[in-house]
Short mmCIF file of N, CA and C in Angstrom, two decimals:
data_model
loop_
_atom_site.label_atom_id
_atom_site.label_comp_id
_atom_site.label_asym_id
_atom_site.label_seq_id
_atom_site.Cartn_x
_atom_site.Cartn_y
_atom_site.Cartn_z
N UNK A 1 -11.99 87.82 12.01
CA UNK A 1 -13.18 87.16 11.52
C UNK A 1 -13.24 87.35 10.01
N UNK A 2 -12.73 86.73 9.09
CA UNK A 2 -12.62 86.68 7.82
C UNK A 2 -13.72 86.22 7.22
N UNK A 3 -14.11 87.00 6.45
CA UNK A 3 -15.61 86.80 5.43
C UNK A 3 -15.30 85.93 3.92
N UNK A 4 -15.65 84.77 3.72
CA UNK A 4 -15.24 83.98 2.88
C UNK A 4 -16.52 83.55 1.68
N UNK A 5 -17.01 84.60 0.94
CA UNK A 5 -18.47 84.15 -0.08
C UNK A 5 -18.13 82.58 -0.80
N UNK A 6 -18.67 81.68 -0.49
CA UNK A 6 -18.68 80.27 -1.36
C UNK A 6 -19.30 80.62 -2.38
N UNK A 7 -19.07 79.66 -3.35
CA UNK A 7 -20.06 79.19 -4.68
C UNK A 7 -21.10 78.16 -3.78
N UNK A 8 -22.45 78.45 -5.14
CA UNK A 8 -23.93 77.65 -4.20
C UNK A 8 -23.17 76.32 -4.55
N UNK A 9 -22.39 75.49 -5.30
CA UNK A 9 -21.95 74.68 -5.15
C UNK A 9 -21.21 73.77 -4.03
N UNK A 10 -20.21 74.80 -3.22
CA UNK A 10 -19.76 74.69 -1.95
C UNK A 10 -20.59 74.08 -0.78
N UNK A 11 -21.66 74.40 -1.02
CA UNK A 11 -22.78 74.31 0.04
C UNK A 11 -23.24 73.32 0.16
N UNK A 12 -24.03 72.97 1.40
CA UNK A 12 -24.39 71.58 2.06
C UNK A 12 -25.54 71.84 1.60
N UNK A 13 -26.48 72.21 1.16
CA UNK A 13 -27.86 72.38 1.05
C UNK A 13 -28.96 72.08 -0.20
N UNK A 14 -29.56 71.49 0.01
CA UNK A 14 -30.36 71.03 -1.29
C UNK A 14 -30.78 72.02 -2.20
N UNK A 15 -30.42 71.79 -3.72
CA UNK A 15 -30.85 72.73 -4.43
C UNK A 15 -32.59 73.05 -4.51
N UNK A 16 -33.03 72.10 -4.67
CA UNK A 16 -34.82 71.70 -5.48
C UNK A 16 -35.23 71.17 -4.21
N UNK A 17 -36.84 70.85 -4.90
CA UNK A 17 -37.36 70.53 -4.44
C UNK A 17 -37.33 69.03 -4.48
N UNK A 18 -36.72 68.65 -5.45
CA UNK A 18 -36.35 67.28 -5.65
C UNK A 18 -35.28 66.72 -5.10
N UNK A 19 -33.93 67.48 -4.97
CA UNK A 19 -33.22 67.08 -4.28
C UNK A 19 -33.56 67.06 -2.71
N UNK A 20 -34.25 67.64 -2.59
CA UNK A 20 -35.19 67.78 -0.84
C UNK A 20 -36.18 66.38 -0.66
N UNK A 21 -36.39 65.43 -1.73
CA UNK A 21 -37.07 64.56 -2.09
C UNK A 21 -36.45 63.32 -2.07
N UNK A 22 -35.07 63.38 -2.95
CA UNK A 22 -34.61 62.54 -3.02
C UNK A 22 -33.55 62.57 -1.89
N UNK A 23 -33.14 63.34 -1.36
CA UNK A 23 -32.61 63.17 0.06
C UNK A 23 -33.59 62.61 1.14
N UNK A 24 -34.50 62.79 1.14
CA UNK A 24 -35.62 62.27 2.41
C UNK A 24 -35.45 60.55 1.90
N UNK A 25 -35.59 60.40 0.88
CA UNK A 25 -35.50 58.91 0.07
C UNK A 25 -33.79 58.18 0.18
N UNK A 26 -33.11 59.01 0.30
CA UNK A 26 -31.84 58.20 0.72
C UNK A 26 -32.04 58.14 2.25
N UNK A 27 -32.16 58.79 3.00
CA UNK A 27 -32.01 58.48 4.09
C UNK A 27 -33.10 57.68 4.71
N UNK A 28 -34.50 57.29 4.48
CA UNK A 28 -35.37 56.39 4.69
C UNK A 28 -34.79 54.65 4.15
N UNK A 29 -33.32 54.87 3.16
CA UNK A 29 -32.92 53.35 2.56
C UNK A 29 -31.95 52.91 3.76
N UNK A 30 -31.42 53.40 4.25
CA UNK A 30 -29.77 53.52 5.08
C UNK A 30 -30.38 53.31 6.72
N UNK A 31 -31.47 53.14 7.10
CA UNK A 31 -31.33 52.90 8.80
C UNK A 31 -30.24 52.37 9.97
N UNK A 32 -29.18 51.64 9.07
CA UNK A 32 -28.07 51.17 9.69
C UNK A 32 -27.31 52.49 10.24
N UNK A 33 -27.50 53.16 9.52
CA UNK A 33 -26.64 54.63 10.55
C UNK A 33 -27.15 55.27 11.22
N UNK A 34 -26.35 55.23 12.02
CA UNK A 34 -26.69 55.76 13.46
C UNK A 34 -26.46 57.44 13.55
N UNK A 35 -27.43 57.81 13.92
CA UNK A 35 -27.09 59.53 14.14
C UNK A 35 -27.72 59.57 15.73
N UNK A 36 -27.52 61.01 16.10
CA UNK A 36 -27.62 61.70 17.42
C UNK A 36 -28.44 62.74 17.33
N UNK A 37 -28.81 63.44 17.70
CA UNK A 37 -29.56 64.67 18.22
C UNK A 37 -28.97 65.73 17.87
N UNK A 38 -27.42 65.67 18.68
CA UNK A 38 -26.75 66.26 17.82
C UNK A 38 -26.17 67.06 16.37
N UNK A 39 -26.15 66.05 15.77
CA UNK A 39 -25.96 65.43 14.62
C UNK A 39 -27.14 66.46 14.03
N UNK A 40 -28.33 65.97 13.66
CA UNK A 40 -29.31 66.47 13.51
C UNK A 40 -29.59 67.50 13.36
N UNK A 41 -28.94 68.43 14.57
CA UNK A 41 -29.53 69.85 15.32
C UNK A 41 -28.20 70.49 14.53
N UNK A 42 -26.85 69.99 14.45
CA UNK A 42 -25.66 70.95 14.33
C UNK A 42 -25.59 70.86 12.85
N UNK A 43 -25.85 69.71 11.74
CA UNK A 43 -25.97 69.63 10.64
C UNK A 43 -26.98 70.55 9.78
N UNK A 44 -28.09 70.37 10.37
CA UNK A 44 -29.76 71.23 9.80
C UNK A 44 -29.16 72.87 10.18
N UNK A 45 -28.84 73.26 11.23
CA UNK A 45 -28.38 74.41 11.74
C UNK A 45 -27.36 75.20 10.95
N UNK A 46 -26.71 74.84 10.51
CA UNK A 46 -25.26 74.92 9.85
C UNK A 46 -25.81 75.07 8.35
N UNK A 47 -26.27 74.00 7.73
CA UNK A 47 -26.97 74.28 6.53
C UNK A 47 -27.80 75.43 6.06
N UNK A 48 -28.58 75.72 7.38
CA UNK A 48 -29.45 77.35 6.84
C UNK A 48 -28.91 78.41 7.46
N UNK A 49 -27.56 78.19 7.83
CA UNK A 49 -26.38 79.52 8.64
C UNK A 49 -25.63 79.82 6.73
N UNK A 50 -25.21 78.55 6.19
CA UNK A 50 -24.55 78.34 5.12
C UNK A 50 -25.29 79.27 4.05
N UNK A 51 -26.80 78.81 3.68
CA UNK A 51 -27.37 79.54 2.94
C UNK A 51 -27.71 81.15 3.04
N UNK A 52 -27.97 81.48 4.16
CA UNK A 52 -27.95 82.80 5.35
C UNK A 52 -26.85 83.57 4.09
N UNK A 53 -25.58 82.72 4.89
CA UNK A 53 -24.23 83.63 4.61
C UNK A 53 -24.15 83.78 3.38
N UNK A 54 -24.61 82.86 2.45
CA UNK A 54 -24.36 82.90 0.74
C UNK A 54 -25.27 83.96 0.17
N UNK A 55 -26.71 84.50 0.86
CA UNK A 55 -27.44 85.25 0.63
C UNK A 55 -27.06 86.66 0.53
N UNK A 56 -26.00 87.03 1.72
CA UNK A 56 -25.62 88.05 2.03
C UNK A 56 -25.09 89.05 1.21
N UNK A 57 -24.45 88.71 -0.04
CA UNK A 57 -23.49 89.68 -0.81
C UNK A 57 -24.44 89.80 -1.91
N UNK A 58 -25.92 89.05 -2.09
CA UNK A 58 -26.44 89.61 -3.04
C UNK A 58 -27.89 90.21 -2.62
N UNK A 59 -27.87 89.81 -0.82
CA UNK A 59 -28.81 90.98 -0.12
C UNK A 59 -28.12 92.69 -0.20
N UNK A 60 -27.08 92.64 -0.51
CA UNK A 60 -26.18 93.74 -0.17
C UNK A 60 -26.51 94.87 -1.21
N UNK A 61 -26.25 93.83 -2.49
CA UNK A 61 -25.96 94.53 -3.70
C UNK A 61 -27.70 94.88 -4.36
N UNK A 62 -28.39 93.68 -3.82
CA UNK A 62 -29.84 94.51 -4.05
C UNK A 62 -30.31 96.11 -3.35
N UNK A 63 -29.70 96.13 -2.13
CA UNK A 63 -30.36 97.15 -1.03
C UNK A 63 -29.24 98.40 -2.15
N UNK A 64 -27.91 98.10 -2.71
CA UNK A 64 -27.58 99.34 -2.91
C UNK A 64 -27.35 99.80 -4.19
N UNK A 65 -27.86 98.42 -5.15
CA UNK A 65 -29.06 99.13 -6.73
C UNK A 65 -30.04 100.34 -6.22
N UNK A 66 -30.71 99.39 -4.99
CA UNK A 66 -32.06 100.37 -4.45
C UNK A 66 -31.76 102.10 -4.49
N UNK A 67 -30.67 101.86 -3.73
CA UNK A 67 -30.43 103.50 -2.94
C UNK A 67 -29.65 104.04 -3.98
N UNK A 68 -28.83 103.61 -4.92
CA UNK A 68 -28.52 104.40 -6.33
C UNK A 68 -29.37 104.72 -7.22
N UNK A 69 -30.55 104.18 -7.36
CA UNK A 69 -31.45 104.07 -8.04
C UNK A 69 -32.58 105.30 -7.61
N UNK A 70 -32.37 105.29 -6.13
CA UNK A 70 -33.47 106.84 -5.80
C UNK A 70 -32.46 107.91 -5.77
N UNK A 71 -30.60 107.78 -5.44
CA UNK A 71 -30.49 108.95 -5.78
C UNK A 71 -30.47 109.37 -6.78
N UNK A 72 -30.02 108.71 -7.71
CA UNK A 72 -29.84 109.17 -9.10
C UNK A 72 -31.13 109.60 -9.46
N UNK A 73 -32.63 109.02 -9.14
CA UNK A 73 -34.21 109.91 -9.38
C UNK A 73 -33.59 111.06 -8.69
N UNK A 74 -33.36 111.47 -7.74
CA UNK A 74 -33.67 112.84 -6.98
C UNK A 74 -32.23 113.84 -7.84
N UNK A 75 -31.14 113.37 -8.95
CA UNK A 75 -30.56 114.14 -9.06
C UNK A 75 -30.93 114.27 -10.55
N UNK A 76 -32.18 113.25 -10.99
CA UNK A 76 -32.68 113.73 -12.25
C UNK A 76 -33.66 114.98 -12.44
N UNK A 77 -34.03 114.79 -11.00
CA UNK A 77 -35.56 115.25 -11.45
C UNK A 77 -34.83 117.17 -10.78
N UNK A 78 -33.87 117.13 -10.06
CA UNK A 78 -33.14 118.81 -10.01
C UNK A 78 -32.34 119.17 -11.38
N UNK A 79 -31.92 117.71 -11.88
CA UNK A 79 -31.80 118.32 -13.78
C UNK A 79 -33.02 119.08 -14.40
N UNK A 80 -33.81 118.46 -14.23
CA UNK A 80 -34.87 118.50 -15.14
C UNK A 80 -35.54 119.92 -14.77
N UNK A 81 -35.33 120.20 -13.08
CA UNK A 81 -35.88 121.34 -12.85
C UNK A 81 -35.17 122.26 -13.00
N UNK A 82 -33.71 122.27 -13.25
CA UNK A 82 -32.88 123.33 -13.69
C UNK A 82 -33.35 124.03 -14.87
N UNK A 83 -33.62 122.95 -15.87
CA UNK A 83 -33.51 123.16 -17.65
C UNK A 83 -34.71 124.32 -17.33
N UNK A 84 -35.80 123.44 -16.30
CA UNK A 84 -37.09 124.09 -16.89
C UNK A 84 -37.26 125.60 -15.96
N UNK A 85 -36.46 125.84 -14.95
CA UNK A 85 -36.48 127.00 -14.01
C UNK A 85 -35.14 128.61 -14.36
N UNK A 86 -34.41 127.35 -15.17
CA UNK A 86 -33.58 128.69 -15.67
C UNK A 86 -33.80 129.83 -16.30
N UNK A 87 -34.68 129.82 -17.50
CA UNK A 87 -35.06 130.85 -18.53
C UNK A 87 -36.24 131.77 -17.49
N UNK A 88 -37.05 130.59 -16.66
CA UNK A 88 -37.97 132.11 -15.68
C UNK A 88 -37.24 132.15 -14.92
N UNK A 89 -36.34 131.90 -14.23
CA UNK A 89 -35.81 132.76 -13.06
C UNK A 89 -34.55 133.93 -13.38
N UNK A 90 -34.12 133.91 -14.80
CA UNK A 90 -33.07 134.45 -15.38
C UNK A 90 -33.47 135.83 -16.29
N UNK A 91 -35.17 135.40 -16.47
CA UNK A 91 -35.92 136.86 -16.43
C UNK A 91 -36.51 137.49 -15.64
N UNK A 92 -36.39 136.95 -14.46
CA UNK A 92 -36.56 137.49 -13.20
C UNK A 92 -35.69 138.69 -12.66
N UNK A 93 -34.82 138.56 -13.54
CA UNK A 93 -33.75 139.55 -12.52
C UNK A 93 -33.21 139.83 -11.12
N UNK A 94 -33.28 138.60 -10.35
CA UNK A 94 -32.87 138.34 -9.04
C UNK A 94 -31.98 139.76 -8.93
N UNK A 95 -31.50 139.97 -8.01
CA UNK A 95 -30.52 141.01 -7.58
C UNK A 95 -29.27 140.27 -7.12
N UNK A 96 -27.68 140.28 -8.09
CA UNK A 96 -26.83 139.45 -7.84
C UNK A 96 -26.27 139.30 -6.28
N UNK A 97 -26.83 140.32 -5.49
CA UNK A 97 -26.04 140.10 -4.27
C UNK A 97 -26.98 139.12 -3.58
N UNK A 98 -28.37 139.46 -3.63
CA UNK A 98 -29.04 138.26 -3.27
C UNK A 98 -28.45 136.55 -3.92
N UNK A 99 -28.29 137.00 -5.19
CA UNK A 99 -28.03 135.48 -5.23
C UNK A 99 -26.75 134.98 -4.80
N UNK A 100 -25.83 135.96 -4.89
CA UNK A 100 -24.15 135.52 -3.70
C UNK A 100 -25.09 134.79 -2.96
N UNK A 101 -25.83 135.80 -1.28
CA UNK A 101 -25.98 135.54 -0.28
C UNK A 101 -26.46 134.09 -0.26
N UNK A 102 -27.48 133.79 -1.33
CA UNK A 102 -28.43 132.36 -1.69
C UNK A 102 -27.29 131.27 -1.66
N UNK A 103 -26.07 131.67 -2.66
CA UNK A 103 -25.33 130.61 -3.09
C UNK A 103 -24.43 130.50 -1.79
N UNK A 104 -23.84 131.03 -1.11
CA UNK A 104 -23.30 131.09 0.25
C UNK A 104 -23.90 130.33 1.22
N UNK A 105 -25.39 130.86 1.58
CA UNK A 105 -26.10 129.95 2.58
C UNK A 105 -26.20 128.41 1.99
N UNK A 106 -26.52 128.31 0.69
CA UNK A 106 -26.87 126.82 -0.07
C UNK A 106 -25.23 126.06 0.10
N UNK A 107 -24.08 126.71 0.39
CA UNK A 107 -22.72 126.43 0.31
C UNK A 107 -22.82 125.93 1.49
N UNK A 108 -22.85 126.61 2.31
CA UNK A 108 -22.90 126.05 4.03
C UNK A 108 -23.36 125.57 4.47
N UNK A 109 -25.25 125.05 3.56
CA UNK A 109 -25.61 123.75 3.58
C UNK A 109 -25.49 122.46 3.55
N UNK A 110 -24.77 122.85 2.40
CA UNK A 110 -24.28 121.75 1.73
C UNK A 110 -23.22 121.28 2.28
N UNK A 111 -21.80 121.68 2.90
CA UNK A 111 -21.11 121.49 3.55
C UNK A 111 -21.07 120.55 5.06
N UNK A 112 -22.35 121.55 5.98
CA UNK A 112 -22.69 120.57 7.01
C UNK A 112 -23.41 119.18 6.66
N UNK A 113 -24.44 119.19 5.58
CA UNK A 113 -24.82 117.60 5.24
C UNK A 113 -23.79 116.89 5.00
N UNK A 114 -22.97 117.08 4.13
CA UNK A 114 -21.21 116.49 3.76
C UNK A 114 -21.20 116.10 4.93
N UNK A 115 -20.69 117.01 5.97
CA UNK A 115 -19.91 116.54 7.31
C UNK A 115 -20.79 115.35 8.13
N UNK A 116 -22.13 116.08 8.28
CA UNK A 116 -23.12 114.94 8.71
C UNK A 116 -23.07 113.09 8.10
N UNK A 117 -23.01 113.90 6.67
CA UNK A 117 -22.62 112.36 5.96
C UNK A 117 -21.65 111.65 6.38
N UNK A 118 -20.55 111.92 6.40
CA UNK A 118 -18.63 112.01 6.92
C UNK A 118 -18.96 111.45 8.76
N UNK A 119 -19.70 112.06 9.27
CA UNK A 119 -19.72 111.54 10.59
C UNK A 119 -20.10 110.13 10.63
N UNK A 120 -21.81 110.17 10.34
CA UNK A 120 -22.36 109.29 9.86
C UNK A 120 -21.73 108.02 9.59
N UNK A 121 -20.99 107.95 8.69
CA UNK A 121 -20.02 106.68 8.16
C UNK A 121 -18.83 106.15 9.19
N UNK A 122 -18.62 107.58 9.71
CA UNK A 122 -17.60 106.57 11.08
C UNK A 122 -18.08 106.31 11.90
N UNK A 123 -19.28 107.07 12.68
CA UNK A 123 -20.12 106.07 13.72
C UNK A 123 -20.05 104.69 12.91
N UNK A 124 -21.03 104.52 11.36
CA UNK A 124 -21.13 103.02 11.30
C UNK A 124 -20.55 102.35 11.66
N UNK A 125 -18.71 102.80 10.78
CA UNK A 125 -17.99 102.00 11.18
C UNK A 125 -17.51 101.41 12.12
N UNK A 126 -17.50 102.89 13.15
CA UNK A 126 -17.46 102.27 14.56
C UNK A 126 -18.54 101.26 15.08
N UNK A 127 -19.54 101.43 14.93
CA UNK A 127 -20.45 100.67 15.14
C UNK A 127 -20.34 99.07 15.30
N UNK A 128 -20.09 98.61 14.13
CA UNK A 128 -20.24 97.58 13.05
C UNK A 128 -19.01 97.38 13.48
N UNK A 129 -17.46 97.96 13.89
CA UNK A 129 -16.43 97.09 14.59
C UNK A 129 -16.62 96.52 15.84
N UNK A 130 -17.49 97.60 16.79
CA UNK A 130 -17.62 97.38 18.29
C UNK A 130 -18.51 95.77 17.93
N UNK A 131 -19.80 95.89 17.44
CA UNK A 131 -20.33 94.52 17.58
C UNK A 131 -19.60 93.71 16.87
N UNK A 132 -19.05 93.45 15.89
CA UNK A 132 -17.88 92.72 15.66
C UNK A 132 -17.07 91.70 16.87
N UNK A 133 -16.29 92.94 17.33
CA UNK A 133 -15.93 92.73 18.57
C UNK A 133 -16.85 91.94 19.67
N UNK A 134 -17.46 92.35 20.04
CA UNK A 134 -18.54 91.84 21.21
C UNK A 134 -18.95 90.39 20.95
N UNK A 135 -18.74 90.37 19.06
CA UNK A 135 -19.52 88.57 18.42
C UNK A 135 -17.81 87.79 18.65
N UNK A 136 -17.24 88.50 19.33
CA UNK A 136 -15.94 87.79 19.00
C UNK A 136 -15.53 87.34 20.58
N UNK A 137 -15.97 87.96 21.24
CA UNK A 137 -16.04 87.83 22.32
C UNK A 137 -16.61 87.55 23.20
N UNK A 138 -17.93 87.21 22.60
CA UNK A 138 -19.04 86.07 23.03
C UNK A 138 -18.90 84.71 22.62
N UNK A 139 -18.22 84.33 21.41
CA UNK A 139 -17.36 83.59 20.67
C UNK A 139 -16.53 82.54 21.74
N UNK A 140 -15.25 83.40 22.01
CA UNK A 140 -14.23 82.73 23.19
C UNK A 140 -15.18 82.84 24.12
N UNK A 141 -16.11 83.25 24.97
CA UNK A 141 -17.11 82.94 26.12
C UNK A 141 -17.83 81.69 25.85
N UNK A 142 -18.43 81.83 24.88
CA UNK A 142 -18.64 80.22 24.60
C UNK A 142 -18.40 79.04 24.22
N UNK A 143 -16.88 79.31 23.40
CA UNK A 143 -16.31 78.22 23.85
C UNK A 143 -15.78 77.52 24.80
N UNK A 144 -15.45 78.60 26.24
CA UNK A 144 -14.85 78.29 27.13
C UNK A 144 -15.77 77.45 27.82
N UNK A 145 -17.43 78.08 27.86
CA UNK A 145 -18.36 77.41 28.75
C UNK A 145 -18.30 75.92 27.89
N UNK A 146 -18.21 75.86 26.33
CA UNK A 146 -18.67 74.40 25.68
C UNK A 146 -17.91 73.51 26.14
N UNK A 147 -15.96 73.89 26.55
CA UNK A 147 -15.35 72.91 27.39
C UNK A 147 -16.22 72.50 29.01
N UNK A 148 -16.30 73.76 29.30
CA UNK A 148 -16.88 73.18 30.93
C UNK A 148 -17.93 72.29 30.62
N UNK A 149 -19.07 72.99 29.55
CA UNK A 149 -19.93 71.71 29.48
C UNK A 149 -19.45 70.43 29.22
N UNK A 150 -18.83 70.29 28.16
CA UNK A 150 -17.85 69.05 27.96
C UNK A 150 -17.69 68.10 28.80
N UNK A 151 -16.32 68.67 29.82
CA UNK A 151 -15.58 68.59 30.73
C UNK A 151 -16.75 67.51 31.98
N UNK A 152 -17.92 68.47 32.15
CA UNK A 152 -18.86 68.04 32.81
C UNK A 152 -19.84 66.78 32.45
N UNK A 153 -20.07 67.18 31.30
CA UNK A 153 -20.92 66.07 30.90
C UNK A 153 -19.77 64.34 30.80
N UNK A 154 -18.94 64.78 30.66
CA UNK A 154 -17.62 63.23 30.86
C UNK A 154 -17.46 62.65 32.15
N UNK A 155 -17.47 64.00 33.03
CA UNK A 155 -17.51 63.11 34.60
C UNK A 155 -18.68 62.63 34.60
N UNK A 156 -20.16 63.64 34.07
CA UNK A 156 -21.23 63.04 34.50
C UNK A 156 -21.58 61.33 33.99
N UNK A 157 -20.76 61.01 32.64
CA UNK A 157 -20.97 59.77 31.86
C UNK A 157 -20.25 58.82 32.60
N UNK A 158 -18.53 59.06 33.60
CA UNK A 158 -17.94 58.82 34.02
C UNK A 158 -18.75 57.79 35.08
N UNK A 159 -19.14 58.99 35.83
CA UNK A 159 -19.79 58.64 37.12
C UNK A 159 -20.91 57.59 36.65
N UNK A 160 -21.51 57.64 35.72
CA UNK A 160 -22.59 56.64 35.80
C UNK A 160 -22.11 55.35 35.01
N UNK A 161 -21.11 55.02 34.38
CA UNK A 161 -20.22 53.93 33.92
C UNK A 161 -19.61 53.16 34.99
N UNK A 162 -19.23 53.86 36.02
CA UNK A 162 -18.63 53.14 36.88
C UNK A 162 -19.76 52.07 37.51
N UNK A 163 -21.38 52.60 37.84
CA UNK A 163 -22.44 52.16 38.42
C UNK A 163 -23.14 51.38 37.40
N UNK A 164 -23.01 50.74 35.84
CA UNK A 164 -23.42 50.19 34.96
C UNK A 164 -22.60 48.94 34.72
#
């Protein structure tokens, strides 16, 4: 399933509100063509699947300004509390073995969130392949049924041609 970003140029879809205007106005001149239901339903459909998909890579890149944007707050604001916590906690005189033990436990913290993180990302991935999969394979399921429908709807036209 290959992901292919178009230019908004590529696209079937009216830019404006004018071109939404002047399309309603071409097609009110032209009644000689004949369309279907079809037609209609798979064209209109397709057009806001088109725009959908073109949306996507800059829905993406908004959501992950977002989330760089709060971590980088949360790794300013432990700057900021360093500068300002160092000089009192450094006349504090902690007791260095306490602070080993501190920096050890904060080590092994930090480690399991890592891993948590590290897990985390291969579920997604797993995730996000399995439904992949499943859209791919609902895919060939429905094409197979669109022949039977097909298939069916020709005898059904069949059958009533013969009686016309």
């Amino acid at each position: 399933m290959a992901s292919i970003v178009q230019k908004p140029s590529d696209l079937d879809f009216p830019e404006s509100s004018q071109d939404i205007a002047q399309t309603k106005k071409s097609s009110k001149k032209s009644p000689q063509t004949k369309i279907s239901v079809c037609d209609v339903m798979k064209n209109n459909t397709s057009s806001i699947i088109k725009k959908m998909e073109f949306q996507v890579p800059a829905y993406l890149q908004q959501y992950t300004d977002l989330y760089t944007a709060y971590l980088h707050s949360f790794d300013q604001i432990f700057g900021t509390c360093y500068i300002a916590e160092k000089e009192f906690f450094d006349k504090l005189e902690i007791d260095q073995n306490t602070l080993k033990s501190f920096d050890n436990c904060s080590k092994t913290f930090r480690d399991v969130i890592s891993s948590q993180i590290d897990t985390s990302t291969q579920f997604l991935n797993t995730y996000v392949k399995m439904r992949i999969s499943t859209i791919d394979s609902f895919d060939r399921y429905a094409q197979v049924m669109m022949r039977i429908y097909a298939n069916m709807l020709a005898q059904f036209n069949s059958t009533f041609e013969d009686k016309w």
